[in-house]
Every structure is written in structure tokens, then in C-alpha cells.
Amino acid sequence: MKAMTWDNPKSSFNESPSPRPLSWIVVFLGVLAMFLICASGILASYPVGSTVREYFYGVDHSRFYDISVFPVHEISTDVSPNESLDLVDNEPSSSDRKVANSVTESNSQESSGESASSELTETSTDKASNSPLPVAGTISSNVTGNVTNEEPKTVALMNDPGTLITTSNDTSNSPPDSVSTAVPASSNESYSGSVNSGCNLFNGTWVHDSLGPLYKNDSCPVLTQMQNCQGNGRPDKDYENWRWKPFQCDIPRLDPRKFLEVMRGKTLAFIGDSVARNQMESMMCILWQVEEPKNHGNRNMQRFYFKSTSVTIIRIWSSWLVKHNSESFDYAPEGVDKLFLDIPDEKVMKFLPTFDVVVLSSGHWFAKQSVYVLNNEIVGGQLWWPDKSRPMKINNVAAFGISVETMFTALAMHPNFTGLSILRSYSPDHYEGGAWNTGGSCTGKVKPLGLGELVENGHTNAMYEQQVTGFNNAVKKARNGSKLLFMDITEAFSYRHDGHPGPFRNKDPNKITVRGPDGKPPPQDCLHWCMPGAVDTWNEILFEMIKREFEGGNAL
């Protein structure tokens, strides 16, 4: 049979050697023109690229975010003095040791003085406001200005995870299509200035997943033993089988090979306290399933290098994200931690220019005894205030907000840092019936809370509000081109009271795991997260945020 070609004017679909009638050609051209007109209309209204991305990722990057604002309900809780709270800040181990020993020793040093849950928060009498939420741009404070002892302000809760907040020094006269630094105050508003678009990753629910976790507890040598719940004898494991499902889309299971490819040649740094370590180890456990990294850590940081793609994962310990020491200052004696709330942690700033993506989190160490210094003046303290006749200017909740503003302002204005900065929101604890050292417990929780079952935590709400306020203030002061994102996990993880180690904090076969005859619960950890478990969702969300940045045309 004769082959059909497009370059022979005499060839045809039926191979007729006779020329086409002129009328047939006119009809053919007319049909072709109509087809092209219709196709152009379809492509203009719904781009092919958007359809392909939505099919593979469950996210349509061509659409704006539908921002939802979680309500903050009014609640009050009893004050519990955490006078015996023991939080230990130590450095990671040196690089000349093997990976497993290095990580184990580093984490055991940080946790060596921890009792029930190392970093456990003091409950607060402050009430979270349930008044209407204003636009974040209306909130202002300055870390160098006067600090009052006012109640925490109500703020716009930022639930848009993928909105890339690129900033300019003057937003007062921004054109309608420019990128805004303010968070919409209404759940019905679209974030019209968004550079990236897609569904709201944080507005959703927990669904059971029969596929199970992304790794097993015995397949990851960097897993801290306190979070190895199965290895510590926890009898149930269905807490591993729940996935976060946004209402508007699906979050794909984190593919470690895809992650390493997207991050090729880049460095991801986790900076913060032991809950930040929890997230970093979760990421390492996921990636470890496809490649064992080289340990290049030293005294200043943990550093793991994946040779196949030249990806580096780093963790830097920073308890408060700001400068601190225990030297004597003014009338505060030596031995008590002094927090210089207007000075970012120097160690973080030293290494910052070498990072491409930075994930920061903190908050729980503000329950520890400490002195607050602002503008070279002692302005408050936690579990320390010698002059009872003189009121403190700020408490630990306000100090937390100032520290967030200080660090993110420094990130956004750093002349040599062009990377992506992500603030993970405050991680909720689930101590019921008391604080960590006054009989609080999460024993026996085997599944997430359902809708309508959530009990609000006043301290968590207050810390969250201050964190959002500090972040928004930093955004308003940021230099042009800064890339700041808010990773809002607080509300979603308030439902996961089943995700903590509880009394299964170690391998001791004789440990007490049930209440005594007097009803007193055993020592337990209701702050950190079991691995594998709910905490792995943080990194699935993180990867979605990173993909939106790199694959959305904004690659670093």
C-alpha cells in the first residue's frame, strides 16, 4: 500500500490521484477555520497547563486561593506554675561520628534533662478574643517601640499556605494587581495578589488512609527514641493511618525521589526547638527510604547530604530564635537565661546566606525561666521577676510575638539571603486535666477528634495570635523581593490528640503506662509527635509549598 505523506499535494487519505474539486477545498478550509476558532476560545478560558497540573498534583495553579479564616473562641484556662520545667539546649554532635550515633547522641543531649515532655507550655489566663478579625495590615507594633502589658490583640489568622508574599517597601499605593502583604479578613475574599494559586491546604479534615505511613519506625536510624512510639511499646498504631485532606484538593503522598529532584542542588534548613527537630527527623525518615545520606554535621548544626541530587538537609538548634545567654545583665543574675528580643540568633544569621529554603518554628521554650531584654532594658520575665512592686511590661506570650517579628524581619531584610522563608505555626499540645507537670494526660487517645469535639486551648490560641502578629509586622517591614510564607498547621493539628507518645516515651519494659490507684496519670509526652504519624503531614504540606514556589516559575 502506498504510504500517506503530508508533503505530496497529490496524495490524499483515499489515495485518489485526481485533483480535489475547488468546492471541496473551500468546505475543508471553512471547517478548519471553525475548528481553530473554537479551540482558541477553549484554550483562552481554561489553559492546558493548568489542567495538566491539576490532574497530576490535585492543585490548579492558575486559580486564586479561597482564603478561610478560622475563628478564635473565647476560653480561659487555669494558671499552672512550671517551676520545675527543665529544658536543655545543647549542640548537635560532631561530624566524625557515624550517622546513627551522631544523631542519637545529639538528641539525647538536648533531651537529657527533659522530664515528661521536655518543652512543655505553661497555661495562660489570657483570653483569646472572638471579635471580628481585622486585615493583618491594620496590626502594627515595633520591637523597638514601647511595649505594654495589654491583652494579646485579635489578628487575621493566615490560612493561605501557598501565597508567596513578595514585599516592597511601600504598599500604600500598590496597584490592584500587585502582591499585597495583608491577609484577607473575610473567608469569602480571594487573595487576588497571589503569585501562586491553588487550594487552601489548611482548610480540610482528617481522613483514614489504608495505605499506611510513609515509612516504618525501624527503617529510620535518625528517629529520636522518645518519638519512636511503636518501638517504645505503644499497643495501638491506627494513629499512623490518618491523612490530612483539604476540602478543595488532595495532597499527594510525599514521593522522596520527587522531593530530591525538585530540591536538586539546594539546601533545606529546619531551625528551632525540639519540635523543629521532630519535623526535620520526619523529613529525613521519608528521604532515607530511597537514599542513605552522608553525615556532614558539626558542632553548629546537623547536616545530611544526598549525593544523587546534591541536596542538603540541615537542622540548627535555636530555642527562642533570638540572641540569648546566661551572663549577668543589669539586676538579673548570672545563670538565668537572658533573651535579647530585638536581636536575632547570631548562629542562624551566620549560616543563612547558604540556605535556599528555611523552615522556622518556636514557642514552647517561652515557658522556661528567662529574662526579657528589649532596647538594652529588662522589660519582663518568665518565672522570674524579683521586684513584685514593679509591673512587667511584657509577658512570655508577648515576648514570643516579638521574637518572631525580630527573626523574620532579619530574614526579609538580609542583603545576602534570597531564599524562601517559611514560618510553621505553633504546634498544639494535648495535656488534658492539667499541665505537663500537674497531671495532664493524653493517654488512651487512639483516633483524631471529630468535628465539634475540639476543646479550645486559650494558651495555644494566644501564642498563635502573637505569632501571626509578629509575622505580619515583619512582612510590612520587609525589603523588596523577600519571599515569606506562613505554614498554618495549628488548627488542623489541634484535632490530633492521638498523635503524641503519651506514656510511651522510652523502651523501659517496666515503665508505667496506666493511671495509678489514685487516678494519677503516669509521666507522659503530649507535645512531641509519634514517628511515623501525624507529623509527617507537615512535610507533605511543606513539599506542596516548595513545589508551588519552584515549579510555579519562581525557582530560586
Coordinates of C-alpha atoms in Angstrom, one line a residue:
M1 CA 0.0 0.0 0.0
K2 CA 1.3 3.4 -0.8
A3 CA 2.4 5.4 2.3
M4 CA 0.5 8.6 3.1
T5 CA 2.6 11.8 3.2
W6 CA 1.8 15.4 4.0
D7 CA 4.3 16.9 1.5
N8 CA 2.8 15.5 -1.7
P9 CA -0.1 17.7 -2.9
K10 CA -1.4 14.9 -5.0
S11 CA -1.7 12.4 -2.1
S12 CA -4.9 12.0 -0.1
F13 CA -6.5 9.9 2.6
N14 CA -8.1 7.7 0.0
E15 CA -5.0 7.9 -2.3
S16 CA -7.1 9.3 -5.3
P17 CA -4.7 10.6 -8.0
S18 CA -7.3 13.1 -9.3
P19 CA -7.1 16.7 -8.0
R20 CA -9.7 17.9 -5.4
P21 CA -12.6 20.0 -6.7
L22 CA -12.4 23.6 -5.7
S23 CA -15.7 23.5 -3.8
W24 CA -14.3 20.6 -1.6
I25 CA -11.2 22.7 -0.7
V26 CA -13.4 25.7 0.3
V27 CA -15.5 23.5 2.5
F28 CA -12.4 21.9 4.1
L29 CA -10.9 25.3 4.8
G30 CA -14.2 26.6 6.3
V31 CA -14.4 23.6 8.7
L32 CA -10.7 24.1 9.7
A33 CA -11.3 27.8 10.4
M34 CA -14.3 27.0 12.6
F35 CA -12.3 24.3 14.5
L36 CA -9.4 26.8 15.1
I37 CA -11.8 29.5 16.4
C38 CA -13.5 27.1 18.8
A39 CA -10.2 25.7 20.0
S40 CA -8.8 29.2 20.7
G41 CA -11.8 30.0 22.8
I42 CA -11.4 26.9 24.9
L43 CA -7.7 27.4 25.5
A44 CA -8.2 31.0 26.4
S45 CA -10.8 30.2 29.0
Y46 CA -9.0 27.1 30.5
P47 CA -5.2 26.8 29.9
V48 CA -3.9 23.3 29.1
G49 CA -1.0 23.7 31.5
S50 CA -3.5 24.4 34.3
T51 CA -5.4 21.2 33.5
V52 CA -2.3 19.1 33.4
R53 CA -1.0 20.4 36.8
E54 CA -4.4 19.9 38.4
Y55 CA -4.6 16.3 37.1
F56 CA -1.2 15.3 38.4
Y57 CA -1.0 17.3 41.6
G58 CA -4.6 17.9 42.6
V59 CA -3.8 21.6 42.5
D60 CA -4.7 24.2 39.9
H61 CA -2.0 26.9 39.9
S62 CA -4.0 29.2 37.6
R63 CA -6.7 29.9 40.3
F64 CA -6.7 32.2 43.3
Y65 CA -6.8 30.9 46.8
D66 CA -10.0 30.7 48.6
I67 CA -8.9 32.0 52.0
S68 CA -10.7 30.7 55.0
V69 CA -10.3 32.3 58.4
F70 CA -10.5 30.0 61.5
P71 CA -12.4 31.6 64.4
V72 CA -10.7 32.0 67.7
H73 CA -13.1 31.3 70.5
E74 CA -13.0 32.8 73.9
I75 CA -11.6 30.5 76.5
S76 CA -9.8 30.8 79.9
T77 CA -7.6 28.2 81.5
D78 CA -6.0 27.8 84.9
V79 CA -2.5 29.0 85.6
S80 CA 0.0 26.2 86.3
P81 CA 3.4 27.3 87.6
N82 CA 6.0 25.3 85.8
E83 CA 8.7 25.9 88.3
S84 CA 10.5 22.6 87.7
L85 CA 10.4 22.9 83.9
D86 CA 13.8 21.6 82.6
L87 CA 14.7 22.4 79.1
V88 CA 18.2 21.7 77.9
D89 CA 19.8 23.5 74.9
N90 CA 22.8 21.6 73.5
E91 CA 24.5 21.4 70.2
P92 CA 24.5 18.6 67.7
S93 CA 27.3 16.1 67.7
S94 CA 30.5 16.3 65.6
S95 CA 30.8 15.1 62.1
D96 CA 33.5 12.5 62.6
R97 CA 30.9 10.1 64.2
K98 CA 28.6 7.7 62.4
V99 CA 25.2 8.9 61.4
A100 CA 23.2 6.9 63.9
N101 CA 25.5 7.6 66.8
S102 CA 25.8 11.2 65.9
V103 CA 22.1 11.9 65.8
T104 CA 21.3 9.8 68.8
E105 CA 23.9 11.5 71.0
S106 CA 22.9 14.9 69.7
N107 CA 19.2 14.3 70.5
S108 CA 19.9 12.7 73.9
Q109 CA 22.0 15.7 74.9
E110 CA 19.1 18.0 74.0
S111 CA 16.6 15.8 75.9
S112 CA 18.8 14.7 78.8
G113 CA 17.1 16.9 81.3
E114 CA 13.6 16.5 80.0
S115 CA 11.1 15.0 82.3
A116 CA 7.7 14.3 80.9
S117 CA 7.9 16.2 77.7
S118 CA 11.0 18.5 77.6
E119 CA 9.4 21.6 76.2
L120 CA 6.0 21.9 77.8
T121 CA 4.0 25.1 78.0
E122 CA 2.5 27.0 80.8
T123 CA -1.2 27.5 80.6
S124 CA -2.4 31.1 80.4
T125 CA -5.2 33.1 81.9
D126 CA -5.3 35.3 78.8
K127 CA -8.5 35.0 76.8
A128 CA -8.4 34.7 73.1
S129 CA -10.7 37.2 71.5
N130 CA -13.6 36.2 69.4
S131 CA -14.2 39.6 67.9
P132 CA -14.2 40.1 64.2
L133 CA -10.8 39.6 62.6
P134 CA -9.3 42.6 61.0
V135 CA -7.0 42.7 58.0
A136 CA -3.5 42.0 59.1
G137 CA -2.2 45.2 57.6
T138 CA -4.1 47.1 60.3
I139 CA -2.0 45.5 63.1
S140 CA 1.2 47.3 64.0
S141 CA 3.8 47.2 66.7
N142 CA 7.5 47.8 66.7
V143 CA 10.1 45.8 68.5
T144 CA 12.0 49.0 69.2
G145 CA 9.0 50.8 70.5
N146 CA 7.1 50.8 73.8
V147 CA 5.8 47.5 74.9
T148 CA 2.7 47.4 77.1
N149 CA 1.0 44.8 79.2
E150 CA -2.1 44.7 77.1
E151 CA -4.0 41.6 76.3
P152 CA -3.0 39.9 73.0
K153 CA -4.6 41.6 70.0
T154 CA -7.0 39.8 67.7
V155 CA -5.3 39.2 64.4
A156 CA -6.2 37.9 61.0
L157 CA -5.4 34.2 61.0
M158 CA -3.4 33.4 57.9
N159 CA -4.5 30.1 56.4
D160 CA -3.2 30.6 52.9
P161 CA -0.1 28.3 52.7
G162 CA 0.9 28.9 49.1
T163 CA 0.6 32.7 48.9
L164 CA 4.1 33.9 48.1
I165 CA 4.4 37.2 50.0
T166 CA 6.8 39.2 47.9
T167 CA 7.2 42.5 49.5
S168 CA 8.0 46.1 48.6
N169 CA 9.0 48.9 50.9
D170 CA 5.8 50.9 50.1
T171 CA 2.5 49.2 49.9
S172 CA 0.3 52.2 50.4
N173 CA -0.1 52.9 46.7
S174 CA 0.1 49.4 45.3
P175 CA -1.8 48.9 42.1
P176 CA -4.8 46.5 42.2
D177 CA -2.8 43.6 40.7
S178 CA 0.2 44.0 42.9
V179 CA 1.1 41.5 45.6
S180 CA -0.4 42.5 49.0
T181 CA 1.2 41.8 52.3
A182 CA -2.2 41.8 54.1
V183 CA -4.2 38.7 54.9
P184 CA -7.8 38.9 53.8
A185 CA -10.2 39.4 56.7
S186 CA -13.1 37.5 55.1
S187 CA -13.3 33.9 54.2
N188 CA -15.1 34.9 51.0
E189 CA -12.2 37.1 49.8
S190 CA -9.8 35.9 47.1
Y191 CA -6.2 36.6 47.6
S192 CA -6.1 38.5 44.3
G193 CA -2.4 39.4 44.7
S194 CA -1.3 35.9 44.9
V195 CA 1.6 34.9 42.6
N196 CA 1.0 31.2 43.1
S197 CA -2.5 29.8 43.3
G198 CA -4.3 26.6 44.3
C199 CA -6.5 25.3 47.1
N200 CA -6.2 26.2 50.7
L201 CA -4.0 23.4 52.1
F202 CA -5.1 24.1 55.7
N203 CA -8.8 24.1 55.4
G204 CA -9.9 20.5 55.5
T205 CA -10.4 17.3 57.6
W206 CA -8.6 14.1 58.6
V207 CA -9.5 11.0 56.7
H208 CA -8.5 7.4 57.2
D209 CA -5.8 6.1 54.8
S210 CA -5.5 2.4 54.4
L211 CA -2.1 2.8 52.6
G212 CA -0.5 3.5 56.0
P213 CA 2.6 5.6 56.8
L214 CA 5.4 6.7 54.5
Y215 CA 8.0 4.6 56.5
K216 CA 8.3 2.3 59.4
N217 CA 9.7 3.1 62.8
D218 CA 12.5 0.6 62.4
S219 CA 13.5 1.8 58.9
C220 CA 14.9 5.2 60.1
P221 CA 18.2 5.4 62.1
V222 CA 17.8 9.1 62.9
L223 CA 14.5 8.8 64.7
T224 CA 14.7 10.1 68.3
Q225 CA 13.7 7.3 70.7
M226 CA 11.2 9.4 72.6
Q227 CA 9.2 9.7 69.4
N228 CA 9.5 6.0 68.4
C229 CA 6.1 5.1 69.8
Q230 CA 5.9 1.6 68.3
G231 CA 9.5 0.9 69.4
N232 CA 8.5 2.1 72.9
G233 CA 5.6 -0.3 73.2
R234 CA 2.6 1.7 72.2
P235 CA -0.1 -1.0 71.6
D236 CA -2.2 0.8 69.0
K237 CA -1.0 2.1 65.7
D238 CA -4.0 3.3 63.8
Y239 CA -2.8 6.9 64.6
E240 CA -0.4 6.2 61.7
N241 CA -3.2 5.8 59.2
W242 CA -4.8 9.2 59.0
R243 CA -4.1 11.8 56.3
W244 CA -5.0 15.4 56.0
K245 CA -7.5 16.1 53.2
P246 CA -8.0 19.7 52.2
F247 CA -11.6 20.4 51.1
Q248 CA -10.6 21.8 47.8
C249 CA -7.9 19.3 46.7
D250 CA -5.8 16.3 47.6
I251 CA -2.2 16.5 48.9
P252 CA -0.2 13.7 47.2
R253 CA 1.8 11.3 49.3
L254 CA 5.3 12.6 49.6
D255 CA 7.4 11.0 46.9
P256 CA 11.0 11.2 48.3
R257 CA 12.6 10.8 44.8
K258 CA 10.4 13.7 43.5
F259 CA 11.4 15.8 46.5
L260 CA 15.1 15.2 46.0
E261 CA 14.7 16.1 42.3
V262 CA 12.8 19.3 42.9
M263 CA 15.3 20.3 45.5
R264 CA 18.3 19.3 43.4
G265 CA 21.4 21.3 44.3
K266 CA 19.6 23.1 47.1
T267 CA 19.7 23.3 50.9
L268 CA 16.7 23.0 53.2
A269 CA 17.2 24.1 56.8
F270 CA 15.0 23.4 59.8
I271 CA 15.6 25.9 62.6
G272 CA 14.0 25.9 66.0
D273 CA 13.5 23.8 69.1
S274 CA 12.8 20.0 69.6
V275 CA 9.5 20.2 67.8
A276 CA 11.5 21.6 64.8
R277 CA 13.8 18.6 65.3
N278 CA 10.7 16.4 65.2
Q279 CA 9.8 17.7 61.7
M280 CA 13.4 17.5 60.5
E281 CA 13.7 13.9 61.5
S282 CA 10.3 13.1 59.9
M283 CA 11.7 14.5 56.6
M284 CA 14.9 12.5 57.0
C285 CA 13.0 9.3 57.6
I286 CA 11.0 9.8 54.5
L287 CA 14.0 10.5 52.3
W288 CA 16.0 7.7 53.9
Q289 CA 13.7 5.2 52.2
V290 CA 15.3 5.9 48.8
E291 CA 18.9 7.0 49.7
E292 CA 21.1 7.0 52.7
P293 CA 22.7 10.4 53.1
K294 CA 26.2 11.3 54.2
N295 CA 26.5 12.9 57.6
H296 CA 28.5 16.2 57.3
G297 CA 27.3 17.5 60.7
N298 CA 29.4 19.5 63.1
R299 CA 29.1 21.3 66.5
N300 CA 27.0 24.1 65.0
M301 CA 24.4 22.0 63.0
Q302 CA 23.3 18.7 61.8
R303 CA 23.9 18.4 58.1
F304 CA 22.9 15.5 55.8
Y305 CA 24.0 15.4 52.2
F306 CA 22.2 13.4 49.5
K307 CA 24.8 12.7 46.8
S308 CA 22.5 11.7 44.0
T309 CA 21.0 15.2 43.7
S310 CA 23.3 17.3 45.9
V311 CA 20.5 18.1 48.3
T312 CA 21.4 19.1 51.8
I313 CA 19.1 18.9 54.9
I314 CA 20.2 20.9 57.9
R315 CA 19.0 21.4 61.4
I316 CA 20.1 24.3 63.6
W317 CA 19.1 24.4 67.3
S318 CA 17.6 27.7 68.2
S319 CA 15.4 27.6 71.3
W320 CA 13.9 31.1 71.0
L321 CA 15.1 32.3 67.6
V322 CA 16.8 35.3 69.2
K323 CA 20.1 36.0 71.0
H324 CA 20.3 34.6 74.4
N325 CA 22.9 33.9 77.1
S326 CA 23.1 33.3 80.9
E327 CA 25.5 36.0 81.8
S328 CA 24.6 38.6 84.4
F329 CA 22.7 41.7 83.0
D330 CA 21.7 44.7 85.0
Y331 CA 20.0 43.3 88.1
A332 CA 19.4 39.9 86.5
P333 CA 22.0 37.4 88.0
E334 CA 24.2 35.0 86.2
G335 CA 22.7 31.6 85.5
V336 CA 19.2 32.8 84.3
D337 CA 18.7 32.9 80.5
K338 CA 18.5 36.4 79.1
L339 CA 16.6 36.8 75.9
F340 CA 17.5 39.8 73.7
L341 CA 14.2 40.0 72.0
D342 CA 15.3 42.6 69.3
I343 CA 18.5 40.7 68.2
P344 CA 18.1 37.6 66.0
D345 CA 20.1 34.4 66.8
E346 CA 23.6 35.1 65.6
K347 CA 24.3 31.5 64.7
V348 CA 21.3 31.4 62.4
M349 CA 22.2 34.7 60.7
K350 CA 25.8 33.4 60.2
F351 CA 24.7 30.5 58.0
L352 CA 21.6 32.0 56.5
P353 CA 23.0 33.0 53.1
T354 CA 23.9 29.4 52.3
F355 CA 20.3 28.2 52.6
D356 CA 17.6 28.0 49.8
V357 CA 14.6 27.1 52.0
V358 CA 14.3 27.9 55.7
V359 CA 11.6 26.5 57.9
L360 CA 11.5 28.1 61.3
S361 CA 9.4 27.3 64.4
S362 CA 9.5 28.0 68.1
G363 CA 7.3 28.9 71.1
H364 CA 7.4 26.2 73.7
W365 CA 10.7 27.4 75.3
F366 CA 8.9 30.6 76.3
A367 CA 7.6 28.6 79.2
K368 CA 11.1 28.2 80.6
Q369 CA 12.5 30.6 83.2
S370 CA 14.0 33.5 81.4
V371 CA 14.6 37.3 81.5
Y372 CA 13.4 39.5 78.6
V373 CA 15.6 42.3 77.4
L374 CA 14.4 44.9 74.8
N375 CA 16.3 48.0 73.8
N376 CA 19.0 47.1 76.4
E377 CA 16.4 47.2 79.2
I378 CA 14.9 44.4 81.2
V379 CA 11.2 44.5 80.4
G380 CA 9.9 41.2 81.7
G381 CA 10.5 37.6 82.6
Q382 CA 9.0 34.2 82.8
L383 CA 9.1 32.5 86.3
W384 CA 11.5 35.4 87.2
W385 CA 10.6 38.8 88.4
P386 CA 12.4 40.0 91.6
D387 CA 10.6 43.3 92.1
K388 CA 6.9 42.4 92.6
S389 CA 6.1 46.1 93.2
R390 CA 7.0 47.0 89.6
P391 CA 4.8 45.5 86.9
M392 CA 6.4 43.7 83.9
K393 CA 6.0 45.4 80.6
I394 CA 5.6 42.2 78.7
N395 CA 4.8 38.5 79.5
N396 CA 6.0 35.4 77.8
V397 CA 3.3 35.4 75.2
A398 CA 4.1 38.9 74.0
A399 CA 7.8 38.1 74.1
F400 CA 7.1 35.2 71.7
G401 CA 5.5 37.5 69.2
I402 CA 8.3 40.0 69.4
S403 CA 10.9 37.2 68.8
V404 CA 9.1 36.1 65.6
E405 CA 9.0 39.6 64.3
T406 CA 12.6 40.1 65.0
M407 CA 13.8 36.9 63.3
F408 CA 11.6 37.3 60.2
T409 CA 12.4 41.0 59.8
A410 CA 16.1 39.9 59.8
L411 CA 15.4 37.2 57.2
A412 CA 13.4 39.5 55.0
M413 CA 16.0 42.4 55.1
H414 CA 19.1 40.3 54.9
P415 CA 21.1 41.6 51.9
N416 CA 22.7 38.2 51.1
F417 CA 19.7 35.9 51.6
T418 CA 17.4 35.4 48.6
G419 CA 15.8 32.1 49.7
L420 CA 12.3 31.1 50.8
S421 CA 11.4 31.7 54.4
I422 CA 8.6 29.6 55.9
L423 CA 7.2 30.0 59.4
R424 CA 5.5 26.9 60.7
S425 CA 2.7 27.9 63.1
Y426 CA 2.6 27.0 66.8
S427 CA 2.3 23.2 67.4
P428 CA -0.5 22.4 69.9
D429 CA -0.1 20.1 72.8
H430 CA -2.9 17.9 74.3
Y431 CA -2.5 17.8 78.0
E432 CA -6.0 17.2 79.4
G433 CA -6.8 17.7 83.1
G434 CA -3.7 19.7 83.9
A435 CA -0.3 20.8 82.6
W436 CA 2.6 18.5 81.8
N437 CA 3.7 18.5 85.5
T438 CA 0.3 18.8 87.1
G439 CA -1.5 15.6 86.0
G440 CA -2.1 16.5 82.3
S441 CA -2.6 13.4 80.2
C442 CA -3.2 12.2 76.6
T443 CA -3.3 8.5 77.5
G444 CA -5.8 6.3 75.6
K445 CA -6.3 8.6 72.6
V446 CA -6.5 6.4 69.6
K447 CA -8.1 8.5 66.8
P448 CA -8.4 12.2 65.9
L449 CA -11.1 14.3 67.3
G450 CA -14.2 14.7 65.2
L451 CA -15.8 17.9 64.1
G452 CA -17.5 19.6 67.1
E453 CA -15.3 17.7 69.6
L454 CA -12.4 20.2 69.7
V455 CA -11.8 21.8 73.1
E456 CA -10.2 25.2 72.7
N457 CA -6.8 25.9 74.4
G458 CA -6.5 29.5 75.5
H459 CA -2.7 29.4 75.7
T460 CA -2.4 27.9 72.2
N461 CA -4.7 30.5 70.8
A462 CA -2.8 33.4 72.4
M463 CA 0.6 32.1 71.2
Y464 CA -0.8 31.5 67.7
E465 CA -2.2 35.1 67.6
Q466 CA 1.1 36.6 68.7
Q467 CA 3.0 34.5 66.2
V468 CA 0.8 35.7 63.3
T469 CA 1.1 39.3 64.5
G470 CA 4.9 39.1 64.6
F471 CA 5.0 37.5 61.1
N472 CA 2.7 40.2 59.6
N473 CA 4.7 43.0 61.2
A474 CA 7.8 41.6 59.7
V475 CA 6.2 41.3 56.3
K476 CA 5.3 45.0 56.4
K477 CA 8.9 46.0 57.1
A478 CA 10.5 43.6 54.6
R479 CA 12.6 44.7 51.7
N480 CA 11.5 44.3 48.1
G481 CA 11.7 40.8 46.8
S482 CA 11.6 38.9 50.1
K483 CA 9.8 35.6 50.0
L484 CA 7.8 34.8 53.2
L485 CA 5.3 32.0 53.7
F486 CA 3.1 31.1 56.7
M487 CA 2.6 27.3 57.2
D488 CA -0.6 27.2 59.3
I489 CA -0.9 23.8 61.0
T490 CA -2.2 24.8 64.4
E491 CA -5.9 24.4 63.8
A492 CA -5.6 21.1 61.9
F493 CA -3.3 19.5 64.5
S494 CA -5.5 20.6 67.4
Y495 CA -7.6 17.6 66.4
R496 CA -4.7 15.1 66.6
H497 CA -4.7 14.4 70.3
D498 CA -3.9 10.8 69.4
G499 CA -0.6 11.6 67.7
H500 CA 1.6 12.0 70.8
P501 CA 3.8 9.5 72.6
G502 CA 1.9 9.8 75.8
P503 CA 3.5 7.5 78.4
F504 CA 5.4 5.5 75.7
R505 CA 8.5 7.7 75.8
N506 CA 11.2 5.1 76.2
K507 CA 11.9 1.4 75.8
D508 CA 11.9 0.6 79.6
P509 CA 9.7 -2.6 79.8
N510 CA 8.8 -1.6 83.4
K511 CA 7.5 1.9 82.7
I512 CA 4.1 2.8 84.0
T513 CA 1.6 3.4 81.2
V514 CA -1.7 3.4 83.0
R515 CA -3.2 5.5 85.8
G516 CA -2.5 4.5 89.4
P517 CA -5.0 3.5 92.0
D518 CA -5.4 7.2 92.9
G519 CA -6.2 8.1 89.3
K520 CA -2.9 9.9 88.8
P521 CA -1.6 9.5 85.2
P522 CA 2.0 8.4 84.5
P523 CA 4.6 10.8 83.2
Q524 CA 4.0 11.4 79.5
D525 CA 4.7 13.5 76.5
C526 CA 1.7 15.1 74.9
L527 CA 3.7 17.7 73.0
H528 CA 6.0 15.9 70.5
W529 CA 4.7 13.7 67.8
C530 CA 5.0 9.9 67.2
M531 CA 7.0 8.9 64.2
P532 CA 5.7 7.7 61.8
G533 CA 2.5 9.6 62.3
A534 CA 0.7 12.9 62.0
V535 CA 4.0 15.0 61.9
D536 CA 4.8 13.5 58.5
T537 CA 1.9 15.6 57.2
W538 CA 3.9 18.7 57.9
N539 CA 6.5 17.7 55.4
E540 CA 3.9 16.7 52.8
I541 CA 2.4 20.2 53.1
L542 CA 5.9 21.7 53.1
F543 CA 6.7 20.0 49.8
E544 CA 3.5 21.3 48.3
M545 CA 4.6 24.8 49.2
I546 CA 8.1 24.3 47.8
K547 CA 6.7 22.9 44.6
R548 CA 4.4 25.9 44.1
E549 CA 7.4 28.1 44.5
F550 CA 9.9 26.2 42.3
E551 CA 7.5 24.8 39.7
G552 CA 5.4 27.9 39.5
G553 CA 8.0 29.9 37.7
N554 CA 9.6 31.3 40.8
A555 CA 12.5 28.9 41.2
L556 CA 15.4 30.2 43.3

